[in-house]
Short mmCIF file of N, CA and C in Angstrom, two decimals:
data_model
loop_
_atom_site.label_atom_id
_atom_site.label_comp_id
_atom_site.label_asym_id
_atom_site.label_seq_id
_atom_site.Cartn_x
_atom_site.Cartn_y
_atom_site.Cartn_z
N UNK E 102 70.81 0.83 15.62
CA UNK E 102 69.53 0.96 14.98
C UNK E 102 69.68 0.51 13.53
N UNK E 103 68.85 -0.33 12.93
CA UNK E 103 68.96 -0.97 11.66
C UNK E 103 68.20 -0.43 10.48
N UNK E 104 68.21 -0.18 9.59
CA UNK E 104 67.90 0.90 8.31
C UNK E 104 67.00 -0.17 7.91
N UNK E 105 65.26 0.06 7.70
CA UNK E 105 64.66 -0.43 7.20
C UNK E 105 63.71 0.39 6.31
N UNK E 106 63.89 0.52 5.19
CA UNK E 106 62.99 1.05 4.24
C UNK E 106 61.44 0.39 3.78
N UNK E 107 60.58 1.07 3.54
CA UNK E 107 59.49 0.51 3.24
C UNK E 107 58.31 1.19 2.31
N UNK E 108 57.88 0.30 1.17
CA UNK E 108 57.23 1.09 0.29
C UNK E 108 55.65 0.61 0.48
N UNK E 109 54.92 1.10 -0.58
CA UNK E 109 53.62 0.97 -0.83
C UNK E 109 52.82 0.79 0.34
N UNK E 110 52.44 -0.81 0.68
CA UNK E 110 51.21 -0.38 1.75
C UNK E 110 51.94 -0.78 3.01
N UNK E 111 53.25 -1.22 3.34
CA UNK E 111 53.93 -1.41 4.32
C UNK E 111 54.13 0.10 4.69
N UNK E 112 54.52 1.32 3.82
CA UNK E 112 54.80 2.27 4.29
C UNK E 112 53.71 2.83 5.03
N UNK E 113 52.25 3.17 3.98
CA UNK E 113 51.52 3.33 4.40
C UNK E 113 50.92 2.74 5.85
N UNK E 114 51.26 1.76 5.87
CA UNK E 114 50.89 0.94 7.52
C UNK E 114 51.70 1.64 8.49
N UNK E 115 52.98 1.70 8.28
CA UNK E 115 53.54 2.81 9.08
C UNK E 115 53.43 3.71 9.12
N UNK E 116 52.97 4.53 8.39
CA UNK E 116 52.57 6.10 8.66
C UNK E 116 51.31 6.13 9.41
N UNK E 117 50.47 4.84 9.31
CA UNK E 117 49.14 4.97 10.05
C UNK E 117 49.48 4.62 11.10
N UNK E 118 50.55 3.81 11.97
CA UNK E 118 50.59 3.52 13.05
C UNK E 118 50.81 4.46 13.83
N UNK E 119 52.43 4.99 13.51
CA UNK E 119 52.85 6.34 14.22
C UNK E 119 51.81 7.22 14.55
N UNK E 120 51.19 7.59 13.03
CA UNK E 120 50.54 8.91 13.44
C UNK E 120 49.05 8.80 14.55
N UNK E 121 48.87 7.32 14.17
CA UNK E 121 47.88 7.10 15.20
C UNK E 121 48.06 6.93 16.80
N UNK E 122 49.24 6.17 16.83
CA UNK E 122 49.95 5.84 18.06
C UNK E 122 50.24 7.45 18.58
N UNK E 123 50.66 8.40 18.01
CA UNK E 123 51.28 9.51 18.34
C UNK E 123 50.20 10.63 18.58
N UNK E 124 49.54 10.62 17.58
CA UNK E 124 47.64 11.23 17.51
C UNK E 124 48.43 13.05 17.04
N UNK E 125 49.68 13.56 17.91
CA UNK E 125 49.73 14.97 17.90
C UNK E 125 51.24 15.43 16.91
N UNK E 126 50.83 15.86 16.02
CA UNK E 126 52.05 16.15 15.13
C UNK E 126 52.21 18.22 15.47
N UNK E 127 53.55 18.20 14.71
CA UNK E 127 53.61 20.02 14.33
C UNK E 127 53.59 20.13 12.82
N UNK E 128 52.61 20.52 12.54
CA UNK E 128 52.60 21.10 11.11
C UNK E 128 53.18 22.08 10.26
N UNK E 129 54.31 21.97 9.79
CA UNK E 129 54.82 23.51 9.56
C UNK E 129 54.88 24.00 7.71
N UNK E 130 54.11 25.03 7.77
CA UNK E 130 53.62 25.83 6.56
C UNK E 130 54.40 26.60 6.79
N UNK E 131 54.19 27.89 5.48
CA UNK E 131 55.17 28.78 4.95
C UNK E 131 56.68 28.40 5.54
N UNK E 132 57.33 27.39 4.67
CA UNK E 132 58.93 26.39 4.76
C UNK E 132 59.69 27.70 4.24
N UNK E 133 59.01 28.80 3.25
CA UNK E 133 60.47 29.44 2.65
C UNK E 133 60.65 30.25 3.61
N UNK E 134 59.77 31.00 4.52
CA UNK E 134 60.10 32.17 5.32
C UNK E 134 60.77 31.34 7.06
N UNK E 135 61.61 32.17 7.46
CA UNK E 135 61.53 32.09 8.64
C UNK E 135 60.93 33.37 9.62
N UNK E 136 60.89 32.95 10.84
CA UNK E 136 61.25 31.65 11.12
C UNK E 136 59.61 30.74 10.58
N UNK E 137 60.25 29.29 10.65
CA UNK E 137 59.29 28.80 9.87
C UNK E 137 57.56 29.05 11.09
N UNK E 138 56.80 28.65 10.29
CA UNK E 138 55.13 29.01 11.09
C UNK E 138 54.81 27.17 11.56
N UNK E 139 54.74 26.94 12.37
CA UNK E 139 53.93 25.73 13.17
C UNK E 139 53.34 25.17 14.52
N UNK E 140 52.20 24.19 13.89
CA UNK E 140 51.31 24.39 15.10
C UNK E 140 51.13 23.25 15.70
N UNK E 141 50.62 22.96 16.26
CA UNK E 141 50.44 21.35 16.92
C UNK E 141 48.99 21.01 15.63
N UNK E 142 48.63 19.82 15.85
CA UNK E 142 47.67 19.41 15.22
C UNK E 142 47.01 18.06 15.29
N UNK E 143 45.96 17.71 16.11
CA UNK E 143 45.38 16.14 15.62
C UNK E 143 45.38 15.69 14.65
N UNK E 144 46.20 14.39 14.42
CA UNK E 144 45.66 13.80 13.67
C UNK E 144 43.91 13.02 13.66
N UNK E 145 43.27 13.43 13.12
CA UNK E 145 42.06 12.49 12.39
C UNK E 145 41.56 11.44 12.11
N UNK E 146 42.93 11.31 10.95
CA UNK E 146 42.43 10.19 10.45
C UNK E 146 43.89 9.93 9.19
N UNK E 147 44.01 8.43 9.13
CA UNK E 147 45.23 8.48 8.07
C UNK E 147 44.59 7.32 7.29
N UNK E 148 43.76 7.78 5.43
CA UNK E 148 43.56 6.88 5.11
C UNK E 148 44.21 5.74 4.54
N UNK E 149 43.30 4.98 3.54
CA UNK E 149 44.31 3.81 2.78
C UNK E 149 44.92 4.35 1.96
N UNK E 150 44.86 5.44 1.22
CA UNK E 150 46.21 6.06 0.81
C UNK E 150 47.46 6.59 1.25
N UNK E 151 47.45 6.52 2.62
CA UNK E 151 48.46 7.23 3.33
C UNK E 151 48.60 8.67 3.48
N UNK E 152 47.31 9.43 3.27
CA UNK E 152 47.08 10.45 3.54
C UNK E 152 46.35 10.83 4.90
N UNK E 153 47.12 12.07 5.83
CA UNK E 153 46.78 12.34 6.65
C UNK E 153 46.26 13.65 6.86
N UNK E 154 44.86 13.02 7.62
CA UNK E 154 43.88 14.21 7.96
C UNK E 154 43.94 15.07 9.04
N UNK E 155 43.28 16.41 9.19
CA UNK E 155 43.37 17.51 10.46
C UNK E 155 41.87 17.79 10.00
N UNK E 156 41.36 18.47 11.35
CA UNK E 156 40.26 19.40 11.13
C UNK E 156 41.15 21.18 11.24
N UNK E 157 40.46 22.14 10.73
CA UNK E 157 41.02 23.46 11.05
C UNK E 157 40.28 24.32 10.69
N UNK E 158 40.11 25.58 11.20
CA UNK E 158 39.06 26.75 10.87
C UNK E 158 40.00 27.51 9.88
N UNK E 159 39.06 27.70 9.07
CA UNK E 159 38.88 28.47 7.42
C UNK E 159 39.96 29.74 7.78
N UNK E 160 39.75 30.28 8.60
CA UNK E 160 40.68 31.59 8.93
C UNK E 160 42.07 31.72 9.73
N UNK E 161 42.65 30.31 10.08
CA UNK E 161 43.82 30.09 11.07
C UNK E 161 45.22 29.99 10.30
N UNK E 162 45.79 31.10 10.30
CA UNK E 162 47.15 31.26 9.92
C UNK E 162 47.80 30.19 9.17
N UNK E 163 47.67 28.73 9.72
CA UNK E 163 48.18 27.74 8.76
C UNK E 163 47.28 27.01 7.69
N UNK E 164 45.62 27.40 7.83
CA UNK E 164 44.86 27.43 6.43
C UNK E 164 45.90 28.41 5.06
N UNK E 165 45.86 29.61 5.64
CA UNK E 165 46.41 31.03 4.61
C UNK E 165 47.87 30.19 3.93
N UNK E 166 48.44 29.86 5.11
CA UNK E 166 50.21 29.35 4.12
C UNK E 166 49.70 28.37 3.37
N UNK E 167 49.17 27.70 3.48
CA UNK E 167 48.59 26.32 2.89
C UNK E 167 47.98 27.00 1.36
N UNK E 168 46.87 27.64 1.21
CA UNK E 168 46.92 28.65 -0.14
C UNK E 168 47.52 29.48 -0.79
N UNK E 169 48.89 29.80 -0.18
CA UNK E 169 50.02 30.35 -1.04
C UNK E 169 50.84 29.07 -1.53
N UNK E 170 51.21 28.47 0.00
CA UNK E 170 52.33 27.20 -0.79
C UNK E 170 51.50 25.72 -0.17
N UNK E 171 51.10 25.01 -1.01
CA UNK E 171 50.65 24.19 -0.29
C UNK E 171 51.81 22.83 0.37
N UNK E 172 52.89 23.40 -0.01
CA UNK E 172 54.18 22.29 0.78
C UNK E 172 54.22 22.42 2.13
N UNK E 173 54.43 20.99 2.95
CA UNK E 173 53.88 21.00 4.43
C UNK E 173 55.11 19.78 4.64
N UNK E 174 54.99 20.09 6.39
CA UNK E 174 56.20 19.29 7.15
C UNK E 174 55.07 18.67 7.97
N UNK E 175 55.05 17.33 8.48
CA UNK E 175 54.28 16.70 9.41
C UNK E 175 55.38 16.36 10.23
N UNK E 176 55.41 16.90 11.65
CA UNK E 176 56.31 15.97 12.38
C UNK E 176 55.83 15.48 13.76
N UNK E 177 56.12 13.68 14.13
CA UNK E 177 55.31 12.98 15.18
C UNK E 177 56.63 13.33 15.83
N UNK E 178 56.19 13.06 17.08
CA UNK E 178 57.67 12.80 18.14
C UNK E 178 56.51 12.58 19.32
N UNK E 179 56.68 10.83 18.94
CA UNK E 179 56.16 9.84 19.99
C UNK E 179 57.13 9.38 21.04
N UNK E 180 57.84 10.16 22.27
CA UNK E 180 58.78 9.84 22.93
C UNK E 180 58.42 8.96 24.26
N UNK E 181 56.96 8.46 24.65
CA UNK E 181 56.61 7.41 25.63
C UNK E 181 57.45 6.05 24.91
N UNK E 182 56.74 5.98 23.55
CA UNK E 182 56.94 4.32 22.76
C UNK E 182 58.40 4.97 22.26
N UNK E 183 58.46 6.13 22.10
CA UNK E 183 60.28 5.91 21.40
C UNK E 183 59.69 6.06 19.38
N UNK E 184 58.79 6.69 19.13
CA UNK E 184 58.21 6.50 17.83
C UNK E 184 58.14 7.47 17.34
N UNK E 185 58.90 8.14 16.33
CA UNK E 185 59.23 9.22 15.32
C UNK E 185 58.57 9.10 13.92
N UNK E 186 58.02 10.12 13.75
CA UNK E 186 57.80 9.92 11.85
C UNK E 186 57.78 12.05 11.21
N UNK E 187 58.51 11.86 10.04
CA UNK E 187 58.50 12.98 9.65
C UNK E 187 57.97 12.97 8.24
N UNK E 188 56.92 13.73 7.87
CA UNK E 188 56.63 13.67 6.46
C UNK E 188 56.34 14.80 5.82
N UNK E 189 57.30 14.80 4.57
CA UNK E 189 56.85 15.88 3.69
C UNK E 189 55.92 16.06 2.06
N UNK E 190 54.90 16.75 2.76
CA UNK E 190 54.05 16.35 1.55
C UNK E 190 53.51 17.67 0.79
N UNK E 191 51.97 17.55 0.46
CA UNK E 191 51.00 18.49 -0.06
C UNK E 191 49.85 18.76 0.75
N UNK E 192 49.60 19.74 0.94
CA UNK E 192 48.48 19.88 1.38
C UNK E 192 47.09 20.45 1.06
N UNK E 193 45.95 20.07 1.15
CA UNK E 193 45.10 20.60 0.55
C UNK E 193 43.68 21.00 1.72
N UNK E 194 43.14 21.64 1.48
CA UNK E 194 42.05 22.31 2.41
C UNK E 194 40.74 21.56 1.29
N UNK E 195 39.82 20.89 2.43
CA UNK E 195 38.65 20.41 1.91
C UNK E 195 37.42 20.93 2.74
N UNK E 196 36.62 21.05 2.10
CA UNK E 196 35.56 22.00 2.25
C UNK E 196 34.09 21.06 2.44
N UNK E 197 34.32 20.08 2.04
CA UNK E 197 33.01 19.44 1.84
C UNK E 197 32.54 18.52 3.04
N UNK E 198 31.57 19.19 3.39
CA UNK E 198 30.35 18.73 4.79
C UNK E 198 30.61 17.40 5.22
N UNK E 199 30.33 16.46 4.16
CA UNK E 199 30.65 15.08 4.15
C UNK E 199 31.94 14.25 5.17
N UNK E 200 32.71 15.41 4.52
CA UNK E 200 34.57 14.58 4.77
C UNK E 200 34.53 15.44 6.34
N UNK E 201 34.22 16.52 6.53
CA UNK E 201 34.06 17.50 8.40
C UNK E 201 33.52 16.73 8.91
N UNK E 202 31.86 15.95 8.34
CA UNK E 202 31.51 15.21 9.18
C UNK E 202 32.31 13.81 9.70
N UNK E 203 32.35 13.22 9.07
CA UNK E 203 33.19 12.31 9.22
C UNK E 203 34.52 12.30 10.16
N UNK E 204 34.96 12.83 9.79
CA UNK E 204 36.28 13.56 10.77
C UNK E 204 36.21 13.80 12.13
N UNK E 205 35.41 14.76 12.42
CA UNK E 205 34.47 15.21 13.31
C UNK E 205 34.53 14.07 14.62
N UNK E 206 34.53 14.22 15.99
CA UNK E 206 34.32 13.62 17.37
C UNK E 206 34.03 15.09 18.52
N UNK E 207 33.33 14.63 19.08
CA UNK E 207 33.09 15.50 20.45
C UNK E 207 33.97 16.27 21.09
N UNK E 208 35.40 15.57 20.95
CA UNK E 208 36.56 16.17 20.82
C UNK E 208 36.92 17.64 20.56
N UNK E 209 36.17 17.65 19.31
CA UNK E 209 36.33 18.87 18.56
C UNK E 209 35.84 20.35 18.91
N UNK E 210 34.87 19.96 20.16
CA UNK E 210 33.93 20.83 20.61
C UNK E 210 34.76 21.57 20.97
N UNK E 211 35.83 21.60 21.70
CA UNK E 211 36.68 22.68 22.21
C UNK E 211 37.76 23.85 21.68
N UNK E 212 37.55 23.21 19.84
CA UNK E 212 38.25 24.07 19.20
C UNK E 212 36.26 24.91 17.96
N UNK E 213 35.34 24.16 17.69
CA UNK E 213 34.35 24.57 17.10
C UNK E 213 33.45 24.61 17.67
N UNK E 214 32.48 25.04 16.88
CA UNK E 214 30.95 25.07 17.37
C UNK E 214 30.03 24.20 17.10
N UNK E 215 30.70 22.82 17.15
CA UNK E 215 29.45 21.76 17.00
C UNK E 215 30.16 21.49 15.17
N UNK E 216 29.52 20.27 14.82
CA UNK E 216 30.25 19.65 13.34
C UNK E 216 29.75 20.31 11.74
N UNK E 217 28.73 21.38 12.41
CA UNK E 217 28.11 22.15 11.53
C UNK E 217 28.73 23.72 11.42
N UNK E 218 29.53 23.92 12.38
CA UNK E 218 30.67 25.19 12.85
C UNK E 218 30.69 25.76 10.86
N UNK E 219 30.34 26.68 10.14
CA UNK E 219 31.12 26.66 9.01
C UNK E 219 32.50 27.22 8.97
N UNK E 220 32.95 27.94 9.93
CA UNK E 220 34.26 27.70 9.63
C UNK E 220 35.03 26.55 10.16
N UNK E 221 34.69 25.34 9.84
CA UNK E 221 35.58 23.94 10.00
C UNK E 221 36.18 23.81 8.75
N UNK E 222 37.13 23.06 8.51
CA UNK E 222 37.71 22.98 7.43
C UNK E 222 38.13 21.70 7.57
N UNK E 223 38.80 20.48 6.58
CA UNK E 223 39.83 19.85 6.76
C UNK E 223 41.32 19.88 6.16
N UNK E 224 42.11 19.68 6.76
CA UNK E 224 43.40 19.66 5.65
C UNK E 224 43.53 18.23 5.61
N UNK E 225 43.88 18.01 3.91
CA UNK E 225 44.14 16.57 3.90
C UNK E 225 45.39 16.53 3.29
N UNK E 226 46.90 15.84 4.07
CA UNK E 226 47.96 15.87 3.34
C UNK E 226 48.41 14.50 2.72
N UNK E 227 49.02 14.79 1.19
CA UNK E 227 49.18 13.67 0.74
C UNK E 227 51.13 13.46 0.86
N UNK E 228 51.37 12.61 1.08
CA UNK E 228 53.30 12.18 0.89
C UNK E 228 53.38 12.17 0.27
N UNK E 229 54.57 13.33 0.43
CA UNK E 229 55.96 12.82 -1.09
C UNK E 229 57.02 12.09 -0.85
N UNK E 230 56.76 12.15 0.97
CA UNK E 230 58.45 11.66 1.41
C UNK E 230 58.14 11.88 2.88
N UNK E 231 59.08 10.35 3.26
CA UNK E 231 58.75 10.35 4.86
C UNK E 231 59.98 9.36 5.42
N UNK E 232 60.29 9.44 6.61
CA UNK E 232 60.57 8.69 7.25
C UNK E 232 60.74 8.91 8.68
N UNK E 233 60.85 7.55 9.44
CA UNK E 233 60.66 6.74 10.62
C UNK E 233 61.78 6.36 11.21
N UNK E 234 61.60 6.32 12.36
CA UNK E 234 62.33 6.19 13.75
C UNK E 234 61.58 5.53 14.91
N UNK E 235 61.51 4.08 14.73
CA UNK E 235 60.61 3.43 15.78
C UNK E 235 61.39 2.59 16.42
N UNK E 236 61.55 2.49 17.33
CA UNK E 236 62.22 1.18 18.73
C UNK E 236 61.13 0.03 19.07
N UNK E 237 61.78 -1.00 18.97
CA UNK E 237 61.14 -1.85 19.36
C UNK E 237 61.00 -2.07 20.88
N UNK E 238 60.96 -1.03 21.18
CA UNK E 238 60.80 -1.58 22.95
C UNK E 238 60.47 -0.10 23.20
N UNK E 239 60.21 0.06 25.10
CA UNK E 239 59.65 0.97 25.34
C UNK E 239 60.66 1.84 25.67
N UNK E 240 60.52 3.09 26.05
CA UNK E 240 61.18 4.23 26.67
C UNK E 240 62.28 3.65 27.21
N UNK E 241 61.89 3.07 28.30
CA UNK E 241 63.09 2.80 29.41
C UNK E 241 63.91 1.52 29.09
N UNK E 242 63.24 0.72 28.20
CA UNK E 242 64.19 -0.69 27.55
C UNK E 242 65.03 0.12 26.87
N UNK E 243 64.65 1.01 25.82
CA UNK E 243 65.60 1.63 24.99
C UNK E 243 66.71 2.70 25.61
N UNK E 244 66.16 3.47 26.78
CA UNK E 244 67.47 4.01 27.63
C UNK E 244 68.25 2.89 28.21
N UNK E 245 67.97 1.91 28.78
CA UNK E 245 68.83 0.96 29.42
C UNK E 245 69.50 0.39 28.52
N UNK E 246 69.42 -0.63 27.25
CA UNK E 246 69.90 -0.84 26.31
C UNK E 246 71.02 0.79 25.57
N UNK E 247 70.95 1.94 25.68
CA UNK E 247 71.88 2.51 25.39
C UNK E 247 72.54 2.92 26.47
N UNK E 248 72.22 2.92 27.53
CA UNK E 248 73.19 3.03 28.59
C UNK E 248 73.89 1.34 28.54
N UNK E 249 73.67 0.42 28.35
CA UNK E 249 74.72 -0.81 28.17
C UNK E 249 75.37 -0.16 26.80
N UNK E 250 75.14 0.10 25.69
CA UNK E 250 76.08 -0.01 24.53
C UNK E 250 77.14 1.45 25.04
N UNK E 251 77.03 2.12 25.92
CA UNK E 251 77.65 3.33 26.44
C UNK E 251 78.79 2.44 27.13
N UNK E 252 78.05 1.89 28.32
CA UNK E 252 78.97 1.57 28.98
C UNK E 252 80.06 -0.08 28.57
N UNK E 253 79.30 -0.91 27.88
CA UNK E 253 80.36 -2.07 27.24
C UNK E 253 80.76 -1.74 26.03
N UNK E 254 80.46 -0.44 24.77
CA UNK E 254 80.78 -0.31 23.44
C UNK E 254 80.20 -1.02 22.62
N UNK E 255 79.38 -1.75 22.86
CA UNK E 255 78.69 -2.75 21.67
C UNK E 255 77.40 -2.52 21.52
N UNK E 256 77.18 -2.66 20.23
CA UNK E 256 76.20 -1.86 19.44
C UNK E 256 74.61 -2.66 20.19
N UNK E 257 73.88 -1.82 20.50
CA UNK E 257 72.65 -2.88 20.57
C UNK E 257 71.14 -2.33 19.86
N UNK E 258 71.02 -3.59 19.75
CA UNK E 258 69.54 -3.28 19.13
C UNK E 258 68.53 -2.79 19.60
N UNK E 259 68.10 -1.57 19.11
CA UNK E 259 67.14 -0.72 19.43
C UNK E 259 65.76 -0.31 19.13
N UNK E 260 65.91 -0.36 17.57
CA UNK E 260 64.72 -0.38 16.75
C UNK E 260 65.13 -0.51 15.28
N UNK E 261 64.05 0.23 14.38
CA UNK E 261 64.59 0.58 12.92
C UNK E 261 64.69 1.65 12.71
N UNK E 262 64.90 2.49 11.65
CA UNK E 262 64.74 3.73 10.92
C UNK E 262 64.48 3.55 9.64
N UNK E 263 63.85 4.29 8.98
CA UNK E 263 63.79 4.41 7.38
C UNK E 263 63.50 4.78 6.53
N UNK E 264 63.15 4.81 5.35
CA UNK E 264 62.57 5.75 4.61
C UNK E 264 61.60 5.41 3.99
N UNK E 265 60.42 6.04 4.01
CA UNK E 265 58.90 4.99 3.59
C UNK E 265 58.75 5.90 2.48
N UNK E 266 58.35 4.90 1.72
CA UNK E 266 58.14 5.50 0.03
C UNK E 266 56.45 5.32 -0.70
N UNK E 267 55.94 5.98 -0.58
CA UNK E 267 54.78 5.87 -0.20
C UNK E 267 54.22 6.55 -1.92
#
């Protein structure tokens, strides 16, 4: 696997792919206590800043850690495509009608009460630090390709890894 780092809007392009390609991360709040607190979470939406969105109700355990510490773990683990991303950022709870609506799909019906629900919330996290683990090939190219470098010893190409600086 070959070390590829990537900044500004290359990073950002990668954080939008994964997290889009991947759609379901674990979010994990309150980092100082164990064991640590995390939940699954849709992604939304990842804008041109490289910030990634959730919807969440005003009263759900990982709103509360989020207003003591707002430091947050995003982690993808896209294992069909073989596509990893981990990011550690900030998080912030947004309140405003506008940005819920927007966010917002039919989808949602099964966690609210319609896009007017007031306890909807969004969290919007911004990066401090991330990186990636993507294969260029699928699941089973990438098991077969390491079952050859197993069985002849020679290194093969798999994907990249790296650190996106965003």
């Amino acid at each position: 696997m070959s070390t590829k780092n990537l900044y500004d809007d290359k990073a950002r392009e990668k954080i939008k792919k994964i997290a889009e390609d991947v759609d379901f991360c674990m979010l994990v709040t309150n980092m100082d206590e164990k064991p640590l607190s995390a939940v699954p979470m849709s992604t939304k939406q990842v804008d041109d800043h490289g910030a990634v969105w959730f919807l969440s109700k005003s009263d759900s355990e990982h709103n509360k850690n989020i207003k003591k510490d707002s430091d947050v773990q995003l982690l993808y683990s896209g294992t069909s495509d073989m596509e990893f991303l981990s990011i550690y950022g900030e998080a912030f709870i947004e309140t405003n009608r506008d940005v819920i609506h927007e966010l917002y799909s039919k989808a949602d019906k099964a966690w609210f009460d319609g896009k007017d629900d007031p306890s909807i919330t969004a969290i919007k996290v911004n990066p401090k630090e991330a990186y990636y683990w993507d294969n260029k090939d699928n699941k089973a190219v990438t098991l077969f390709k390491l079952g050859m470098a197993a069985v002849s010893g020679k290194n093969q190409d798999i994907g990249e890894k790296g650190k996106l600086g965003v």
